[in-house]
Coordinates of C-alpha atoms in Angstrom, one line a residue:
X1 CA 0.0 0.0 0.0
X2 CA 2.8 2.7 0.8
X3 CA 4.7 1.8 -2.8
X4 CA 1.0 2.1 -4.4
X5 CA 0.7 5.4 -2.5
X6 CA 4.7 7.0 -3.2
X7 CA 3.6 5.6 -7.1
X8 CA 0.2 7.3 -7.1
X9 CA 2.0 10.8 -5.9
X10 CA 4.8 11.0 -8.4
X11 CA 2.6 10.2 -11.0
X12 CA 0.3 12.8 -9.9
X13 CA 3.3 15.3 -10.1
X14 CA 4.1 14.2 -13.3
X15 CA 0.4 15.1 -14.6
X16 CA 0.7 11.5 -16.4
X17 CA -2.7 10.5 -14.9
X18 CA -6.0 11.7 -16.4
X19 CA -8.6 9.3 -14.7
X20 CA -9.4 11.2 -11.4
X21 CA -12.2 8.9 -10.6
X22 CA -8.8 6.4 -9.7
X23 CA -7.1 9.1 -8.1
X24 CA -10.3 9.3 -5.6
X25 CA -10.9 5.7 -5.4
X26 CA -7.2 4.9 -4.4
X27 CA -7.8 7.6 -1.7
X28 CA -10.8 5.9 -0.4
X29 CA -8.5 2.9 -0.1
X30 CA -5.6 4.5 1.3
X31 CA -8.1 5.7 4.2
X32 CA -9.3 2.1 5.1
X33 CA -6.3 1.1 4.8
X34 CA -5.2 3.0 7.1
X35 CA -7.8 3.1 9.6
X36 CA -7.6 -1.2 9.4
X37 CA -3.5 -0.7 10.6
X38 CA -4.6 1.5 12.7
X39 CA -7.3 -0.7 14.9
X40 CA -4.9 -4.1 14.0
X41 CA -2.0 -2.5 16.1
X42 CA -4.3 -1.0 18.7
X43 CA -6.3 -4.9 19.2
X44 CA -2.3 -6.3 19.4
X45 CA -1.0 -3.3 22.4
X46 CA -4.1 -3.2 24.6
X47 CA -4.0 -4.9 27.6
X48 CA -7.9 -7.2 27.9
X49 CA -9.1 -5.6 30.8
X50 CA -12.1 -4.2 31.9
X51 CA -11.0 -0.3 31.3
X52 CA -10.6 -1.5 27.6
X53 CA -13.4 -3.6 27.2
X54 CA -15.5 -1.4 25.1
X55 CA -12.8 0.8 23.1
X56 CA -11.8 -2.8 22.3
X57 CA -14.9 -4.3 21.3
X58 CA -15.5 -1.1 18.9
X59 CA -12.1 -1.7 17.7
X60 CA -12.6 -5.6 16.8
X61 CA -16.1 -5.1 15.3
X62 CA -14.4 -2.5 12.8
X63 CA -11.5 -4.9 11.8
X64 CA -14.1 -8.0 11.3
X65 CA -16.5 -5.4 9.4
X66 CA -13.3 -4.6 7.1
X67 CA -12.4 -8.4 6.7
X68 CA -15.8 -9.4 5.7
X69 CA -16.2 -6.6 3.4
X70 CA -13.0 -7.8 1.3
X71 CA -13.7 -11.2 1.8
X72 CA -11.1 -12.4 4.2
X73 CA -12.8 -15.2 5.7
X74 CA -9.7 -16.2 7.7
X75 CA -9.1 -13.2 8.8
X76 CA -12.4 -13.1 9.6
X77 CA -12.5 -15.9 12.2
X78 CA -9.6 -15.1 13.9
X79 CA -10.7 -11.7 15.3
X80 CA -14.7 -13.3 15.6
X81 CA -12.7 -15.4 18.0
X82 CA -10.8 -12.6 19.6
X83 CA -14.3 -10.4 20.1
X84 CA -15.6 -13.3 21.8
X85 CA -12.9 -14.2 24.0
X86 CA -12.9 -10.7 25.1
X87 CA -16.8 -10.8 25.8
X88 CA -16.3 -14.1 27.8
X89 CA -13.6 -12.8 30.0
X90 CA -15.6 -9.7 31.0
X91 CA -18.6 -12.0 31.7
X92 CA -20.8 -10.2 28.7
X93 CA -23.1 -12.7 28.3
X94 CA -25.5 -11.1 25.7
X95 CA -22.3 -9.6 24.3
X96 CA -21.0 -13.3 23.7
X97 CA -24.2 -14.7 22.0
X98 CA -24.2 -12.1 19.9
X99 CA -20.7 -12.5 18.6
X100 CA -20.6 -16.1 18.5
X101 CA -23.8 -15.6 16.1
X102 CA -21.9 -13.2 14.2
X103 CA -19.1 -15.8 13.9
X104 CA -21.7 -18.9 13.3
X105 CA -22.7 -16.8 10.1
X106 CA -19.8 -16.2 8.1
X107 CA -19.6 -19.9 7.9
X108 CA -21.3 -22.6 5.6
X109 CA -21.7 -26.3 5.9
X110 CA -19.0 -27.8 4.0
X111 CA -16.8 -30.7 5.0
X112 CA -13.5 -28.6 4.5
X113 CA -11.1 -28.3 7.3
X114 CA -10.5 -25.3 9.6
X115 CA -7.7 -24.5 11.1
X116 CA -7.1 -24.2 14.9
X117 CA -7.8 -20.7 16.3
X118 CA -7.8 -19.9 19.6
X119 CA -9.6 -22.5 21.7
X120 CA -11.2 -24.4 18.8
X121 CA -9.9 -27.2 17.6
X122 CA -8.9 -28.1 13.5
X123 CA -12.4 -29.1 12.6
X124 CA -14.6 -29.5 9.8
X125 CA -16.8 -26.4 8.8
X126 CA -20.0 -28.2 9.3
X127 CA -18.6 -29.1 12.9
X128 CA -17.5 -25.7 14.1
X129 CA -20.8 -23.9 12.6
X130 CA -23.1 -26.4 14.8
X131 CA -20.6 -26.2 17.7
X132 CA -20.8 -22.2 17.8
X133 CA -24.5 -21.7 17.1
X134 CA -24.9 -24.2 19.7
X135 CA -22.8 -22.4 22.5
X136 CA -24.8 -19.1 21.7
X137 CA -28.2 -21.4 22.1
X138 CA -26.4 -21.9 25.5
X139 CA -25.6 -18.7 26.3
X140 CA -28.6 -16.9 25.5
X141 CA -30.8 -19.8 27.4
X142 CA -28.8 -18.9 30.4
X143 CA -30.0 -15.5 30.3
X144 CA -33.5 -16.0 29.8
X145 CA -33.3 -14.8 25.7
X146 CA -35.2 -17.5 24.5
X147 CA -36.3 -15.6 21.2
X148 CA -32.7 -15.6 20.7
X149 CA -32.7 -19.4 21.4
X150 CA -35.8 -20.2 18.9
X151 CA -34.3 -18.4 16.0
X152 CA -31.2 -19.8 16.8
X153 CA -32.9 -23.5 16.2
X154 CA -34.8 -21.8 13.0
X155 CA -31.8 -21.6 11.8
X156 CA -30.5 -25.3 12.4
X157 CA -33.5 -26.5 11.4
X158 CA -33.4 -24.8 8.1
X159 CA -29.8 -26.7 7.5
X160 CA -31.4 -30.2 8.4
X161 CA -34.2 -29.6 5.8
X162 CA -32.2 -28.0 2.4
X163 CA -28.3 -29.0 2.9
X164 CA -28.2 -32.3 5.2
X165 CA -32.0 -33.7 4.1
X166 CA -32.1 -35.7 8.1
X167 CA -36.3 -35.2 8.8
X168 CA -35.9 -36.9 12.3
X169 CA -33.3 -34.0 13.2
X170 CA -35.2 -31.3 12.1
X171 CA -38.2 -32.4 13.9
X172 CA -36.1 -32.3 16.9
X173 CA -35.1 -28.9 16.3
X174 CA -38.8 -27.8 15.2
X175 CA -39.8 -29.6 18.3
X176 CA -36.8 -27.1 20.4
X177 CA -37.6 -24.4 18.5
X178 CA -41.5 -24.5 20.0
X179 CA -40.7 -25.2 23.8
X180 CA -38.4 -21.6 23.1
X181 CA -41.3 -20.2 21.9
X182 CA -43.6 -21.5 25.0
X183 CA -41.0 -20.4 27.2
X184 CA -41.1 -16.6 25.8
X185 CA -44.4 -16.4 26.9
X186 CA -44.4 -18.4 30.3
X187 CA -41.3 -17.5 31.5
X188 CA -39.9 -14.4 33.3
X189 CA -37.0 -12.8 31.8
X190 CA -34.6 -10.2 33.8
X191 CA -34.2 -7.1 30.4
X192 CA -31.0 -5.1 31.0
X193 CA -30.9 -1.6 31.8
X194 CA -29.8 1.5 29.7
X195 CA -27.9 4.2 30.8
X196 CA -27.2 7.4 28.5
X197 CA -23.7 8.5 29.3
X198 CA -22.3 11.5 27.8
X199 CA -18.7 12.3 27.7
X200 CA -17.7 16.3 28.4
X201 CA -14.5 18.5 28.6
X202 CA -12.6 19.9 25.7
X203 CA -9.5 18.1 26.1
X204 CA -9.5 15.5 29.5
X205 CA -10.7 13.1 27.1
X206 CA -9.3 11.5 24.1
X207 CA -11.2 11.7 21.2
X208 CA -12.6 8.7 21.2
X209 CA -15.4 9.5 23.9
X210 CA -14.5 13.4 24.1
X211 CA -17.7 15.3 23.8
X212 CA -20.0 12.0 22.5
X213 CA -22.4 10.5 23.9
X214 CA -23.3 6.7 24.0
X215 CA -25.6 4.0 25.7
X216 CA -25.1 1.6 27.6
X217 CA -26.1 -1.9 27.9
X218 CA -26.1 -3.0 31.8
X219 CA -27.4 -5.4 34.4
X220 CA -26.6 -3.3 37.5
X221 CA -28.2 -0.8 39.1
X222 CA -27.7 3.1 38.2
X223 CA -25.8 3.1 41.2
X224 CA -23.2 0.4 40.8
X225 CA -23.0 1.4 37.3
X226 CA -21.9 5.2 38.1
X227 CA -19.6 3.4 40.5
X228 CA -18.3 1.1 37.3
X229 CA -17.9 4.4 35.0
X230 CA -16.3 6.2 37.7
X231 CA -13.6 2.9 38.3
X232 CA -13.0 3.7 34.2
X233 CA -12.6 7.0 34.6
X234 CA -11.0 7.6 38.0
X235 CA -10.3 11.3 37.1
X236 CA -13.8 12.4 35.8
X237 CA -17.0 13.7 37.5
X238 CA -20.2 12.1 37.2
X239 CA -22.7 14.3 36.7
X240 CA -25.7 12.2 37.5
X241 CA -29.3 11.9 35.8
X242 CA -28.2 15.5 33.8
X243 CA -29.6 14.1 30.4
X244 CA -28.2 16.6 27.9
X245 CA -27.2 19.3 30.0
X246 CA -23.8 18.3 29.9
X247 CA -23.4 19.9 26.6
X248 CA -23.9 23.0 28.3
X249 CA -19.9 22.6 30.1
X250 CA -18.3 20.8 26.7
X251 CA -15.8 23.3 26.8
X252 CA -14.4 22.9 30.4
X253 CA -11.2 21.2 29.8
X254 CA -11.6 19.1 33.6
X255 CA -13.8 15.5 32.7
X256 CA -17.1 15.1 33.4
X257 CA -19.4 12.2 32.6
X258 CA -22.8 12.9 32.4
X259 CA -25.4 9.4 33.3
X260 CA -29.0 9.1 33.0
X261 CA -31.5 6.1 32.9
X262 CA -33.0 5.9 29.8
X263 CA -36.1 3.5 29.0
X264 CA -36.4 1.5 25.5
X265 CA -38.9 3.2 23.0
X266 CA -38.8 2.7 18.9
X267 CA -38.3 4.9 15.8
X268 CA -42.1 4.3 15.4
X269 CA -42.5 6.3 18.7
X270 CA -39.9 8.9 17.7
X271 CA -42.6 9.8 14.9
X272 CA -45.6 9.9 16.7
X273 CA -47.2 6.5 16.1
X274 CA -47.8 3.3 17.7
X275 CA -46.2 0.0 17.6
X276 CA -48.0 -2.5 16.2
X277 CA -47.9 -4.3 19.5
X278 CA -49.6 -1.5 21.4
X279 CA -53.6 -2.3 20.6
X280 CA -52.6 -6.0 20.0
X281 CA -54.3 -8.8 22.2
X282 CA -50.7 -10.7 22.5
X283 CA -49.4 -12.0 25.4
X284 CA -47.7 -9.6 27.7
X285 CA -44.2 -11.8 27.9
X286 CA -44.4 -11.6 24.1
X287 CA -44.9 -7.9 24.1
X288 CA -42.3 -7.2 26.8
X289 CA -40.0 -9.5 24.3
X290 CA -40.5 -7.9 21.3
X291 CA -40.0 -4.0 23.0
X292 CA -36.8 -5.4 24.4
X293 CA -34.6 -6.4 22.3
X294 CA -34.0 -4.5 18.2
X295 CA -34.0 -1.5 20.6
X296 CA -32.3 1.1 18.9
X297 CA -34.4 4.4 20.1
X298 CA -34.4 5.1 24.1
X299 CA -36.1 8.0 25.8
X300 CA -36.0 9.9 28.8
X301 CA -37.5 13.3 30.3
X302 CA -36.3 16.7 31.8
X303 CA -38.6 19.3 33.9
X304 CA -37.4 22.7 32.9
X305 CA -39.4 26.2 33.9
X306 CA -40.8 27.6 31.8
X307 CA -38.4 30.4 30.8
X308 CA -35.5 27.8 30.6
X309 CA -33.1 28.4 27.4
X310 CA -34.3 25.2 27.1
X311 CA -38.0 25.6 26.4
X312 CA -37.4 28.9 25.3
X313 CA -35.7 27.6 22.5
X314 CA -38.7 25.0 21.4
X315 CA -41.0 28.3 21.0
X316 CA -38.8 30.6 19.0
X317 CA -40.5 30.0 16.2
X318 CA -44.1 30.4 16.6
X319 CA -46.6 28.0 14.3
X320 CA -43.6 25.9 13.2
X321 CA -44.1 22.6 14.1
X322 CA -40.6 21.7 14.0
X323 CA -37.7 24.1 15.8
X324 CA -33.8 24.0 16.1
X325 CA -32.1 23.4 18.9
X326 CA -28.0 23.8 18.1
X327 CA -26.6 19.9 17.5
X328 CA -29.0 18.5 19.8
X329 CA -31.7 17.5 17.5
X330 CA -34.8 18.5 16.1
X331 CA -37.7 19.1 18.8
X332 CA -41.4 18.6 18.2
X333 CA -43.5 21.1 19.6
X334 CA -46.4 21.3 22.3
X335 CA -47.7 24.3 24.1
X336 CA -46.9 23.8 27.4
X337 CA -49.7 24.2 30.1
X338 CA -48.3 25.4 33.3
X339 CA -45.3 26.8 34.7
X340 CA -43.0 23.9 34.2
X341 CA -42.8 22.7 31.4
X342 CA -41.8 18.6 30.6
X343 CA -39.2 17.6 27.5
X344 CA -38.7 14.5 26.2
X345 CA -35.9 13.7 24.6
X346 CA -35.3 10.2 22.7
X347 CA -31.8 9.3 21.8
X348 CA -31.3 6.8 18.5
X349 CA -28.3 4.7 18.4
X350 CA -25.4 3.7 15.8
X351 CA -27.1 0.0 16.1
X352 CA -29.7 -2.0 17.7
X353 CA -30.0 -3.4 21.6
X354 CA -28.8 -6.1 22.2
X355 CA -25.9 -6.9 20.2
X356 CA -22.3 -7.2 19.9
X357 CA -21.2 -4.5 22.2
X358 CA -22.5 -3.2 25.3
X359 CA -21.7 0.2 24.2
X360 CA -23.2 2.0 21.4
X361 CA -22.8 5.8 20.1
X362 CA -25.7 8.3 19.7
X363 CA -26.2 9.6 16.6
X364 CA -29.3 11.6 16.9
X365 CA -31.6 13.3 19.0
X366 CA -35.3 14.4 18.9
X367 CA -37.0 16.3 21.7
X368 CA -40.5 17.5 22.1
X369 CA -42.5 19.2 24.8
X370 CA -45.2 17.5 26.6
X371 CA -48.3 18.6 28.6
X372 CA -48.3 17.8 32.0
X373 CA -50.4 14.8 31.5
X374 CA -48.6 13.2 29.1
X375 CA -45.7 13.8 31.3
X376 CA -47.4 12.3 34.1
X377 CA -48.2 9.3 31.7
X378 CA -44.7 8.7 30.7
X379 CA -43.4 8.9 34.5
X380 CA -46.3 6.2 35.9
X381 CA -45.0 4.1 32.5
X382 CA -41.5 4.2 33.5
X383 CA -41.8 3.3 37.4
X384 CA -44.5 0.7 36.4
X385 CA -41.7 -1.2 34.7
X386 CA -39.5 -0.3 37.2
X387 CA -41.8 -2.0 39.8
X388 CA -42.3 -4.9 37.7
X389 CA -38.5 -5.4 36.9
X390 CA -37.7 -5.1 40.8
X391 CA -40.2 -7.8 41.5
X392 CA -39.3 -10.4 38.8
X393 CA -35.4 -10.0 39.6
X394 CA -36.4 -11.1 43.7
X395 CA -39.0 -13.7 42.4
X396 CA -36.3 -15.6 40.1
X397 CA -33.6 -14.5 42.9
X398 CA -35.5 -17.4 45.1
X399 CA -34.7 -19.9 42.9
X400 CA -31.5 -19.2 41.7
X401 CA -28.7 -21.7 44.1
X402 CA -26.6 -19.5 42.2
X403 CA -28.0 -16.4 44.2
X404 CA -25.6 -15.1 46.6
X405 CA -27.0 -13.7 50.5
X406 CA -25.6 -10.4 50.2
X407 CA -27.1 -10.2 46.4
X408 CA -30.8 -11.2 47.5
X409 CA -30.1 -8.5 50.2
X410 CA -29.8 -5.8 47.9
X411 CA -32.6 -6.9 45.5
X412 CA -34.9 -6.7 48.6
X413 CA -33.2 -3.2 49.3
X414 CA -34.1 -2.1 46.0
X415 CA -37.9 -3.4 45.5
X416 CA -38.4 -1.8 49.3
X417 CA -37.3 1.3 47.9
X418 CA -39.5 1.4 44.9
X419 CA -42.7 0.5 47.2
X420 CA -41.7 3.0 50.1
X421 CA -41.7 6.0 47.1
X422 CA -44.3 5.3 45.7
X423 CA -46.6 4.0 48.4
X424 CA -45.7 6.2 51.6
X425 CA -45.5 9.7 49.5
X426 CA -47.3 13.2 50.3
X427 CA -50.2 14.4 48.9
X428 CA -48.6 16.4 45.8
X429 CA -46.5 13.7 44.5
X430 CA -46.7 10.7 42.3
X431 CA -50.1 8.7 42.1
X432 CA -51.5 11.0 44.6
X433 CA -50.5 14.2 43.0
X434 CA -52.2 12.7 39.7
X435 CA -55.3 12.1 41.0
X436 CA -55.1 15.6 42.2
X437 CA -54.1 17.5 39.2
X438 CA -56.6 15.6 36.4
X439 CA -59.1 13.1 38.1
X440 CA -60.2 15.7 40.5
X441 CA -59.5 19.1 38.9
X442 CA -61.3 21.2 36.0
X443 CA -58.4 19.6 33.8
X444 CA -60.2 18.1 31.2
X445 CA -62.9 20.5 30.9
X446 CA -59.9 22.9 29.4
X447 CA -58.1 20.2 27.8
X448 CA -60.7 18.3 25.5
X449 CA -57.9 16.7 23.4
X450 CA -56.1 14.7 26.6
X451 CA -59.1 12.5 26.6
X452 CA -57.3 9.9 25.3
X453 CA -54.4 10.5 27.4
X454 CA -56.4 10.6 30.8
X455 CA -57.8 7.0 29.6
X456 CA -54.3 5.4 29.6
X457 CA -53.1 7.2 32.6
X458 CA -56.1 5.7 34.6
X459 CA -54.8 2.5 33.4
X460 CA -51.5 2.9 34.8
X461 CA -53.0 4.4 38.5
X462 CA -54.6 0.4 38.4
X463 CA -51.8 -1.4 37.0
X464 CA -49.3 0.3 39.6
X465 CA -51.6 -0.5 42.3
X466 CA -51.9 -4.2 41.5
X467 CA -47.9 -4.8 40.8
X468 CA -47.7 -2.7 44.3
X469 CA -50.1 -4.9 45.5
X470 CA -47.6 -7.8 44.6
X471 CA -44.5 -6.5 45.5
X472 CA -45.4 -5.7 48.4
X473 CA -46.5 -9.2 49.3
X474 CA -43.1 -10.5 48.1
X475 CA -41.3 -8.0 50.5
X476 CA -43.3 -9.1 53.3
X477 CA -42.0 -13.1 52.4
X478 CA -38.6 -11.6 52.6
X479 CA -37.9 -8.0 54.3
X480 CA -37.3 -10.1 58.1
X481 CA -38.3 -8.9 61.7
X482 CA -36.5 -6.2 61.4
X483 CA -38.4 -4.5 58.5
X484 CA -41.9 -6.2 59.4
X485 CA -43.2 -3.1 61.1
X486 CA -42.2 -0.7 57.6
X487 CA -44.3 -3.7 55.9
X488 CA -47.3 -3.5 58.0
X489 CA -47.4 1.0 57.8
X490 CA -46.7 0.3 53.7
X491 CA -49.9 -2.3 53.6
X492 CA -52.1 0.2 55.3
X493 CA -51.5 2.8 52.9
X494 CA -51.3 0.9 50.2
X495 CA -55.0 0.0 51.1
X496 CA -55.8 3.4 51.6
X497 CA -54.5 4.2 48.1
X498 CA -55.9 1.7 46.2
X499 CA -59.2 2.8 47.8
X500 CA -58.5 6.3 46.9
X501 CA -57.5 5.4 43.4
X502 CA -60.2 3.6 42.7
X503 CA -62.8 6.3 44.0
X504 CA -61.5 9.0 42.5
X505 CA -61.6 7.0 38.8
X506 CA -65.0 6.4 39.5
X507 CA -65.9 9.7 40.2
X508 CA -63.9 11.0 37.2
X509 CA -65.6 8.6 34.9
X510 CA -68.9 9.8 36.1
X511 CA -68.3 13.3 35.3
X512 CA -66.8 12.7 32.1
X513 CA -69.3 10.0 30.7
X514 CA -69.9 11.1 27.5
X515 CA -65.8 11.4 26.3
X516 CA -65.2 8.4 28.1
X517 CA -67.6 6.6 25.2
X518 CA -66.4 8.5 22.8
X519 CA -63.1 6.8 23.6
X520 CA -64.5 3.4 23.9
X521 CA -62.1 2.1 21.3
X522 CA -59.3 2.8 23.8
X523 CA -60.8 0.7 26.8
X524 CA -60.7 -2.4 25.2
X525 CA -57.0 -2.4 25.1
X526 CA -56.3 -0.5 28.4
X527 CA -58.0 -3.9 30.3
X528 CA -56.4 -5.9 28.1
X529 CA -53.1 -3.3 29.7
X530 CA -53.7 -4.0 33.1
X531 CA -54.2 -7.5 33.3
X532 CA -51.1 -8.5 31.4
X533 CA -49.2 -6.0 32.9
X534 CA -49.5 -8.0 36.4
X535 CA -49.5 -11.5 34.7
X536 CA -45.7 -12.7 35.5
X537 CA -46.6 -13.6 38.8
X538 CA -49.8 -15.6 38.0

C-alpha cells in the first residue's frame, strides 16, 4: 500500500494521470487502509481488561467489518474469535451470543477443514458452525433470551431440511424451537438496563469519547454502574441523571461524565405512532420480548421552567411545528400548560440493543415538549416497569442456588425502595398528586384533546396499584423482623390508596361520561393493559 501510495503521488506530479475517478478511489482505499492498521496494532498493544473492554470491542467489530467486506474469511475468524474471547472474559453474556452468532454466520456447511484458532480445535466447517450456534443457544438460554434461542434453532432446522436432508433431526429442532417459543411467553425474563452516558471537557478526554455520547447496555443498578464508570474514569466527575445538559460545560477542559436512565422506546414512537404491538391482544411476555430487544431508540424526560433556554428555545419560532435546537436535535412542539414545562428527549443509536457490544454511540436526537399529562403518563410508565423489573429479579432470585445472601439483600433493598416511594409519598406527589391535578380538577374540561391520554393514565394508576399490590407481598415473604413493622405501615396505605384510586376514577368517569364513550375504542385495550401488565406472577 505505501509503494501504491509513493507511485500514485509521483505520477500525480508528473500530470501523467487523467482518470481522477482512480485518483479518488485509491484515496478511499488509502483511508481504510489505514484506519484497518490502525485498529490491528491498537487490538495487538491493549491490555484485555475491563477499562478497555468497550474501546476494544468497537475496535474488533471494525476490523471483522473490514475483513468481511473484502472477503477475508480467515481473517475473519480469527478476530470473531478474539471479540468473543474478550466478551467471555468480562462475563458479557449477551455480548457473547451475539458475537458467537456473528461468527456462526460467516460460515457454511462444508466438510473442508478449519484451522485451529484460539480454543477451537482443526475441525470440519459443518462441525464448528453447529458447535458455535450451539454455544450461543447456551448462552442466551442462560440468560433468559429465549427468542434468541428459537431463532437460533430456526436456523439449524433450516440446515437439516435443504443441505443435510435428516427429517428426524429437524423435527427435533422444530420440536426445540416450539418449547423456546412456549418459554417466551411463560417465562420471566430479567431485560437489561440502559444508561445514556455523555462524555464532556474539551480536552480531558481523548477523542474517542470526548464530547460524545453513548448508551449503555447494563445489568446493575444506576448506582453500581456510576460506580463502574467512575472505576473507568477515575479522574472524571459524574454528573448524575443530567440528560443533555452536559453539553452545556463541553468546553471545560476538567472531565465530566454525564449518566441518565433511559427506557427502551422505537423509531415508530420517535414519529408519533404506535407499535403495532400496542392495541394488539398478545401476550404480555411476548410484548415485553418484542419492545426489548432490536431496541435502537431510548427515551428519557427533563422538567425545565418555563423560561428555561431550554423551552425557550422550542417556541422561537411560533406555528412551526418543527424548531432547532444547536446539534441536539430537532424538537417537536407542544404548548406547554403550566409553569413547568416537561421535554422529552429520545436518543437513536449507531445500532440495535442487544448486540455485539454493550456500548453503542448516539447519533441523533429528537425532543419534544409535553403537557403535563402526558408527562405524568410517561413517569407512571416508567416506574410501572420499574416495579415490575424489581419484582421479577427477587421472584427468580429465590430460585436461583446460584443467588448469593448479600445479592438477594440488595434486590430486597431495591424493591423496598421502589414501594416506600411510591406507596408512603405526600399528597402532591406521584399517584397521589395525579389524581389531584386531572381526576379531581377542571383539567379536562380545558383540555378536550387529553381525553385519550387521561384513559391510559387511569390505566396505569390500576396497574401500579396491583404490581404494588404484589410487591409488596413479596417484600413481606422476605424483608425479616427487622423491617416487618415498615411492611405493616406500607400495607395500610397501600390500602388506603388503592381505595383512593379507585374512587376517584370512578368519580372522574362519572363526570366525564360522555368522552369516556367517545373513547371506547381505547378501553378495550387499556384492560387488556392492566391485566397482562400483572400476569408474571400468575
Amino acid at each position: 500500500t505505501t509503494r501504491l501510495k509513493k507511485d500514485l503521488d509521483r505520477q500525480i506530479e508528473d500530470d501523467s494521470i487523467k482518470d481522477l475517478s482512480f485518483v479518488s478511489a485509491c484515496d478511499d482505499y488509502f483511508q481504510r487502509t489505514s484506519l484497518l492498521f490502525n485498529n490491528l496494532y491498537e487490538v495487538e498493544t491493549t491490555e484485555q481488561k475491563a477499562a478497555n473492554e468497550d474501546r476494544l470491542a468497537d475496535v474488533l467489530l471494525s476490523i471483522i467489518v473490514s475483513f468481511q467486506t473484502t472477503g477475508n474469511k480467515a481473517l475473519f475468524e480469527i478476530y470473531a474469535n478474539i471479540l468473543r474471547e474478550l466478551h467471555e472474559s468480562m462475563r458479557n453474556s449477551l455480548e457473547l451470543g451475539y458475537s458467537l452468532m456473528l461468527h456462526a454466520d460467516s460460515l457454511g456447511w462444508s466438510n473442508k477443514t478449519l484451522k485451529v484458532i484460539g480454543s477451537l480445535p482443526s475441525e470440519r466447517e459443518t462441525t464448528r458452525h453447529f458447535r458455535l450456534l450451539q454455544k450461543a443457544k447456551e448462552v442466551f438460554s442462560g440468560v433468559g433470551f429465549y427468542g434468541k434461542c428459537a431463532e437460533i434453532s430456526g436456523k439449524l432446522a433450516e440446515s437439516q431440511r435443504t443441505t443435510f436432508y435428516n427429517i428426524p433431526a429437524l423435527c427435533d429442532e422444530l420440536k426445540l424451537q416450539a418449547q423456546y417459543y412456549i418459554n417466551i411467553i411463560q417465562a420471566d425474563t430479567i431485560y437489561p438496563k440502559y444508561y445514556l452516558a455523555s462524555y464532556s471537557g474539551s480536552t480531558a478526554f481523548n477523542d474517542e469519547v470526548k464530547n460524545r455520547s453513548f448508551i449503555y447496555r447494563s445489568w446493575l443498578s444506576y448506582r453500581d454502574f456510576c460506580k463502574e464508570l467512575q472505576d473507568k474514569h477515575p479522574r472524571a466527575k459524574i454528573q448524575k441523571n443530567t440528560g443533555d445538559k452536559f453539553r452545556d460545560s463541553r468546553n471545560h477542559t476538567e472531565q465530566m461524565v454525564g449518566v441518565t436512565t433511559v427506557f427502551s422506546s422505537s423509531l415508530q414512537k420517535v414519529e408519533g405512532k404506535q407499535d403495532s404491538w400496542d392495541t394488539s391482544e398478545m401476550n404480555e411476555r411476548y410484548k415485553q420480548y418484542l419492545k426489548k430487544t432490536n431496541v435502537q431508540a431510548f427515551t428519557f424526560t427533563r422538567t425545565y421552567a418555563e423560561n428555561a433556554p431550554e423551552v425557550t428555545t422550542l417556541l422561537r419560532q411560533e406555528g412551526s411545528d418543527s424548531v432547532g435546537f444547536g446539534d441536539q436535535g430537532s424538537f417537536v412542539k407542544s404548548t406547554p400548560r403550566s409553569n413547568m414545562c416537561v421535554v422529552q428527549t429520545f436518543v437513536i443509536t449507531e445500532e440495535t440493543f442487544p448486540c455485539a457490544r454493550r456500548r453503542v454511540p448516539v447519533v441523533s436526537r429528537t425532543n419534544k415538549l409535553l403537557s403535563p399529562l402526558q408527562a405524568a403518563l410517561i413517569s407512571m410508565n416508567e416506574k410501572n416497569e420499574q416495579i415490575l423489573e424489581a419484582t421479577k429479579q427477587l421472584t427468580l432470585a429465590q430460585f436461583s442456588s446460584a443467588e448469593s445472601k448479600v445479592g438477594t439483600s440488595r434486590l430486597i433493598e431495591q424493591l423496598s425502595r421502589h414501594l416506600n416511594g411510591t406507596i408512603d409519598t405526600g399528597a402532591q406527589e406521584g399517584i397521589r398528586g395525579y389524581i389531584r391535578s386531572f381526576l379531581e380538577s377542571d383539567y379536562l374540561d380545558k383540555e378536550a384533546a387529553d381525553v385519550k391520554t387521561i384513559v391510559e393514565l387511569k390505566v396505569q394508576m390500576k396497574t401500579q396499584t396491583k404490581l404494588l399490590d404484589k410487591g409488596l407481598a413479596l417484600f413481606g415473604e422476605h424483608c425479616g423482623e427487622q423491617l416487618k413493622p415498615m411492611h405493616n405501615h406500607l400495607l395500610v396505605m397501600l390500602a388506603k390508596l388503592t381505595k383512593d384510586v379507585a374512587m376517584a376514577i370512578h368519580s372522574n368517569d362519572k363526570r366525564h361520561l360522555p368522552r369516556r364513550q367517545n373513547a371506547a375504542s381505547l378501553t378495550t385495550s387499556s384492560t387488556s393493559m392492566i391485566r397482562s401488565s400483572v400476569s408474571f406472577v400468575t
